[in-house]
JSON list of C-alpha atoms in Angstrom, two decimals:
[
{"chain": "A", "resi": 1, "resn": "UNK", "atom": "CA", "xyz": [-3.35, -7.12, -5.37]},
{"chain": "A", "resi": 2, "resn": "UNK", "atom": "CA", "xyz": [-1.56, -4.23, -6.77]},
{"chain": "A", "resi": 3, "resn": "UNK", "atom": "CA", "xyz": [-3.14, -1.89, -5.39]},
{"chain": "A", "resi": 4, "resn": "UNK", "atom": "CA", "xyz": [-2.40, -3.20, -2.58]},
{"chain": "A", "resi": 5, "resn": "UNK", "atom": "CA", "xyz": [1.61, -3.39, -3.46]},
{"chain": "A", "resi": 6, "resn": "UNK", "atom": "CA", "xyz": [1.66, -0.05, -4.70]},
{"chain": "A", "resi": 7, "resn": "UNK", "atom": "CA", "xyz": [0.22, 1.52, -1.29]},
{"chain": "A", "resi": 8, "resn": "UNK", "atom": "CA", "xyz": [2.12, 3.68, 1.27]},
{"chain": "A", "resi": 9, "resn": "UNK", "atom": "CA", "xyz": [1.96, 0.75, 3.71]},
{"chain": "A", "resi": 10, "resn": "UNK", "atom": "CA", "xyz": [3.25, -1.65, 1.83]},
{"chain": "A", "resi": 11, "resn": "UNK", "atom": "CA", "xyz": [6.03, -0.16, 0.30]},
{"chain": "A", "resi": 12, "resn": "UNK", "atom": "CA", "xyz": [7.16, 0.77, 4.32]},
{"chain": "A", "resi": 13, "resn": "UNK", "atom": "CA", "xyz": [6.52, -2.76, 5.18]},
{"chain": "A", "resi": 14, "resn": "UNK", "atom": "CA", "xyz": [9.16, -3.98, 2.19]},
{"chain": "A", "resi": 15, "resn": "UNK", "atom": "CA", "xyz": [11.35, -1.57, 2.92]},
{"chain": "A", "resi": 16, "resn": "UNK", "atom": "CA", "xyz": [11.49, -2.04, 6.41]},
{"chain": "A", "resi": 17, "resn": "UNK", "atom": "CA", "xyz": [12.15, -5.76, 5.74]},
{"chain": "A", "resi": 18, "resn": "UNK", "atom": "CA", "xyz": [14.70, -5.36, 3.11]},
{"chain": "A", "resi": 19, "resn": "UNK", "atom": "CA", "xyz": [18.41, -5.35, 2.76]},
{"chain": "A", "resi": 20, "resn": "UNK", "atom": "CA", "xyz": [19.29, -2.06, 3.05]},
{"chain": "A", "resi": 21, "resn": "UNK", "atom": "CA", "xyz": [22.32, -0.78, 0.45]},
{"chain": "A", "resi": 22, "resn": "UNK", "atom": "CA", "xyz": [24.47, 2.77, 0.67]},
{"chain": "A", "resi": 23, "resn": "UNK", "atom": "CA", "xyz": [22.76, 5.75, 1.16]},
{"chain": "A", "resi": 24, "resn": "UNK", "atom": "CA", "xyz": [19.34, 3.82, 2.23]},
{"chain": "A", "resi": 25, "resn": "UNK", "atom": "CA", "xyz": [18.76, 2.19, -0.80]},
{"chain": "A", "resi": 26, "resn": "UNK", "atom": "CA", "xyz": [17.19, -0.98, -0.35]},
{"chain": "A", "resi": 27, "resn": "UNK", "atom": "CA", "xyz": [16.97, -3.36, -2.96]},
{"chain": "A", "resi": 28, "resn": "UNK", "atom": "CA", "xyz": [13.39, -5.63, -3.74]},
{"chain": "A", "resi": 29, "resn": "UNK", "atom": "CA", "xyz": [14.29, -9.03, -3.85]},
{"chain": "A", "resi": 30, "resn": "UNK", "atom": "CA", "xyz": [12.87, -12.31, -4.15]},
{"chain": "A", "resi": 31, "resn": "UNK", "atom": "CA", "xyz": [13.34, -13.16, -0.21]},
{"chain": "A", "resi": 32, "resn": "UNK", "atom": "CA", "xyz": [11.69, -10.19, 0.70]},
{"chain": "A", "resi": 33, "resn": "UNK", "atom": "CA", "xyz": [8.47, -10.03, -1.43]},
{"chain": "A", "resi": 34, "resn": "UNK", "atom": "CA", "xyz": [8.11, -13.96, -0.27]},
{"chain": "A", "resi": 35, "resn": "UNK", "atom": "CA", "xyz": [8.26, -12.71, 3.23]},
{"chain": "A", "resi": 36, "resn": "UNK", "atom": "CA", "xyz": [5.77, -9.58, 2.87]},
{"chain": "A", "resi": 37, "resn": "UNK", "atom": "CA", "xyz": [2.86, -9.35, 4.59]},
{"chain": "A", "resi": 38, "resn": "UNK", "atom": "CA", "xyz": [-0.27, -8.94, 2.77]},
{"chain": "A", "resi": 39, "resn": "UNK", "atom": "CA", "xyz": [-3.96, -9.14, 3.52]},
{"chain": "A", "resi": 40, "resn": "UNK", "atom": "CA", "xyz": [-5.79, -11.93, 2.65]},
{"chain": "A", "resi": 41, "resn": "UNK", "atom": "CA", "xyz": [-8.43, -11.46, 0.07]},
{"chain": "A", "resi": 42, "resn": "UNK", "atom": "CA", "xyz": [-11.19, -13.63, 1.58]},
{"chain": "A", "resi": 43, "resn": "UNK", "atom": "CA", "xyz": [-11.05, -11.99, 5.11]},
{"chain": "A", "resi": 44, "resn": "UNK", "atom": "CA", "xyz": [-11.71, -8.50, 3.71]},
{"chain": "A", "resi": 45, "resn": "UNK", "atom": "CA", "xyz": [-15.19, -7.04, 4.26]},
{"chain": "A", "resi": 46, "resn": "UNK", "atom": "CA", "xyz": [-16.88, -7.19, 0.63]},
{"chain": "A", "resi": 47, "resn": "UNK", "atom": "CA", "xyz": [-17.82, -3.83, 1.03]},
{"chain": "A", "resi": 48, "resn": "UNK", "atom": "CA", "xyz": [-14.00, -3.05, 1.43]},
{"chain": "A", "resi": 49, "resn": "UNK", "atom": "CA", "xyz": [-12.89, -5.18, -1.50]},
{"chain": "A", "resi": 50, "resn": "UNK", "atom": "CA", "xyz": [-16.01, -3.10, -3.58]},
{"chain": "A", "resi": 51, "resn": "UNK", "atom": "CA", "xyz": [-14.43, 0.18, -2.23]},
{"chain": "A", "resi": 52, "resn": "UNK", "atom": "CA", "xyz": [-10.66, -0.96, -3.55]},
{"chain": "A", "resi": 53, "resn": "UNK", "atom": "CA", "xyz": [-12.13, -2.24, -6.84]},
{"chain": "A", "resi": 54, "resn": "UNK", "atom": "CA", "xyz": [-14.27, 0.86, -7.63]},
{"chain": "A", "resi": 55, "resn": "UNK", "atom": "CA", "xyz": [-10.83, 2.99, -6.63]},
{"chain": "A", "resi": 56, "resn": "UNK", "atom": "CA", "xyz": [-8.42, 1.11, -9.14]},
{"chain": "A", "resi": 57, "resn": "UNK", "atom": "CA", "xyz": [-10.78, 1.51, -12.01]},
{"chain": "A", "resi": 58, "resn": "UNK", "atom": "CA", "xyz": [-11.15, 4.86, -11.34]},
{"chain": "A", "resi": 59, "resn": "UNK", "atom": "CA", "xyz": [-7.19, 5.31, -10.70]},
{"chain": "A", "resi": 60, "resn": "UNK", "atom": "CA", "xyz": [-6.69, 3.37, -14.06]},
{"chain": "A", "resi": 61, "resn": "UNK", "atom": "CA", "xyz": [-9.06, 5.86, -16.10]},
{"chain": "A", "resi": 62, "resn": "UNK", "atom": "CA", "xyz": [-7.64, 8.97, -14.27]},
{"chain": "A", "resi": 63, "resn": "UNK", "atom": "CA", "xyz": [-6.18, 11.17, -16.42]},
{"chain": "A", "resi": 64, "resn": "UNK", "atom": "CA", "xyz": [-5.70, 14.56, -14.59]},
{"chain": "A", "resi": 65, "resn": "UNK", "atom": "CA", "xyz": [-2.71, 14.89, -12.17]},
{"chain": "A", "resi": 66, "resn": "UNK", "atom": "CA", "xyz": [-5.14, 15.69, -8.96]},
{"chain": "A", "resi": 67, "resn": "UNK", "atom": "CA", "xyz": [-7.81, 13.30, -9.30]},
{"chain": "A", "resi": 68, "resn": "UNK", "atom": "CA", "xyz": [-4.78, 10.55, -9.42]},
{"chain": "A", "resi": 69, "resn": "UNK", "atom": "CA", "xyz": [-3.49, 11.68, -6.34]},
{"chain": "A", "resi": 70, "resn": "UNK", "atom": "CA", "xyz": [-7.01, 11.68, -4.69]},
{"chain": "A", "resi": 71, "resn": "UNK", "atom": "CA", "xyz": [-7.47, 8.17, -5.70]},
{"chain": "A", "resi": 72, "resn": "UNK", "atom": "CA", "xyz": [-4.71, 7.27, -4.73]},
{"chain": "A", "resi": 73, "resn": "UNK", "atom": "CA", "xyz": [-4.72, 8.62, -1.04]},
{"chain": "A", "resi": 74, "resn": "UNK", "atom": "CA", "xyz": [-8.32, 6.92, -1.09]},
{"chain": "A", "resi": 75, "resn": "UNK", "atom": "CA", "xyz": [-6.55, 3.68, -1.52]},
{"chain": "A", "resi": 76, "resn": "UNK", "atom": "CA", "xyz": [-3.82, 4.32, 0.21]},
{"chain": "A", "resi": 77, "resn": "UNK", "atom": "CA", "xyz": [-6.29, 4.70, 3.33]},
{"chain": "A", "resi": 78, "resn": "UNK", "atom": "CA", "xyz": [-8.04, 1.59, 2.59]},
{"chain": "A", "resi": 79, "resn": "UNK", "atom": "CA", "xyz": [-4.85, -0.51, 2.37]},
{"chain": "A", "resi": 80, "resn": "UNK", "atom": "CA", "xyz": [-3.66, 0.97, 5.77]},
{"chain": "A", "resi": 81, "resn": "UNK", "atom": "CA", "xyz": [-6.97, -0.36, 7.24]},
{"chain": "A", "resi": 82, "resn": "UNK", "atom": "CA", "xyz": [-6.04, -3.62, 5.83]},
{"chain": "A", "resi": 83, "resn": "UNK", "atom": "CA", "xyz": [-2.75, -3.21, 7.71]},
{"chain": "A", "resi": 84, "resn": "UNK", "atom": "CA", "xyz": [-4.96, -2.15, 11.12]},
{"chain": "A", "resi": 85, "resn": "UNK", "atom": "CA", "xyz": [-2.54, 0.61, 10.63]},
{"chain": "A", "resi": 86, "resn": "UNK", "atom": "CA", "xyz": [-3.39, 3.28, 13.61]},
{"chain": "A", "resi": 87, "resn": "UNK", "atom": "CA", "xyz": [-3.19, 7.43, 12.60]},
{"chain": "A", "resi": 88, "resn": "UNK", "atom": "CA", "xyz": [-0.22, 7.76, 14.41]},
{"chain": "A", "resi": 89, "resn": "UNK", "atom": "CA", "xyz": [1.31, 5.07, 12.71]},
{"chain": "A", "resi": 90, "resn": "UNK", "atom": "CA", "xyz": [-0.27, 6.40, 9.30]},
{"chain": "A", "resi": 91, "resn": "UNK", "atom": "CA", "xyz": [2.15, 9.64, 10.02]},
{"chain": "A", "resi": 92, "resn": "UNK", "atom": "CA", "xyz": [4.77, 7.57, 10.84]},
{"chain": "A", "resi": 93, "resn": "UNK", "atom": "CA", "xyz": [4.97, 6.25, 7.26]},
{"chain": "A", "resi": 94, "resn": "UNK", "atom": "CA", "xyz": [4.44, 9.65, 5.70]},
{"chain": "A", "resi": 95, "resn": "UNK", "atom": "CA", "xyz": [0.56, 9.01, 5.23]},
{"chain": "A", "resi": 96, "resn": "UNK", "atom": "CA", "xyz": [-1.51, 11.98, 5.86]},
{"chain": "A", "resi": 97, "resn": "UNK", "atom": "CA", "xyz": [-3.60, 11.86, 8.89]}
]
């Protein structure tokens, strides 16, 4: 579930759908997290959730700089799936495509 919190599409979703403060800043709340959107564990493919589950253990044991951000694009790619994110979209949100 964190994982899934901590991705790319996520954090646009939240921030999208938060109050937004001076300069941008928008502030997590208690409204907004009950309103985000977040895929539902039992309709993701097994070999999906395997994929994710594989990738946090790894992310969690990662200690050089590069192999974190690796794992953590992987992720981020999976979680966008989740999201039926498209490329374009991807870019959009400052995902790599």
């Amino acid at each position: 579930f964190l994982a899934v919190l901590n991705s790319t599409a996520c954090f646009w979703h939240i921030t999208t759908h938060s109050h937004s403060y001076q300069r941008g800043y928008a502030r997590l709340e208690a409204a907004t997290l009950s309103q985000t959107r977040v895929p539902d564990p039992s309709r993701v493919e097994p070999s999906i959730m395997r994929q994710i589950l594989r990738l946090v253990d790894k992310r969690l044991t990662c200690t050089a700089s590069e192999a974190m951000q690796v794992t953590e694009r992987a992720l981020d790619d999976l979680v966008a799936g989740l999201y039926d994110l498209s490329v374009k979209e991807r870019r959009g949100i400052g995902m790599e495509g």
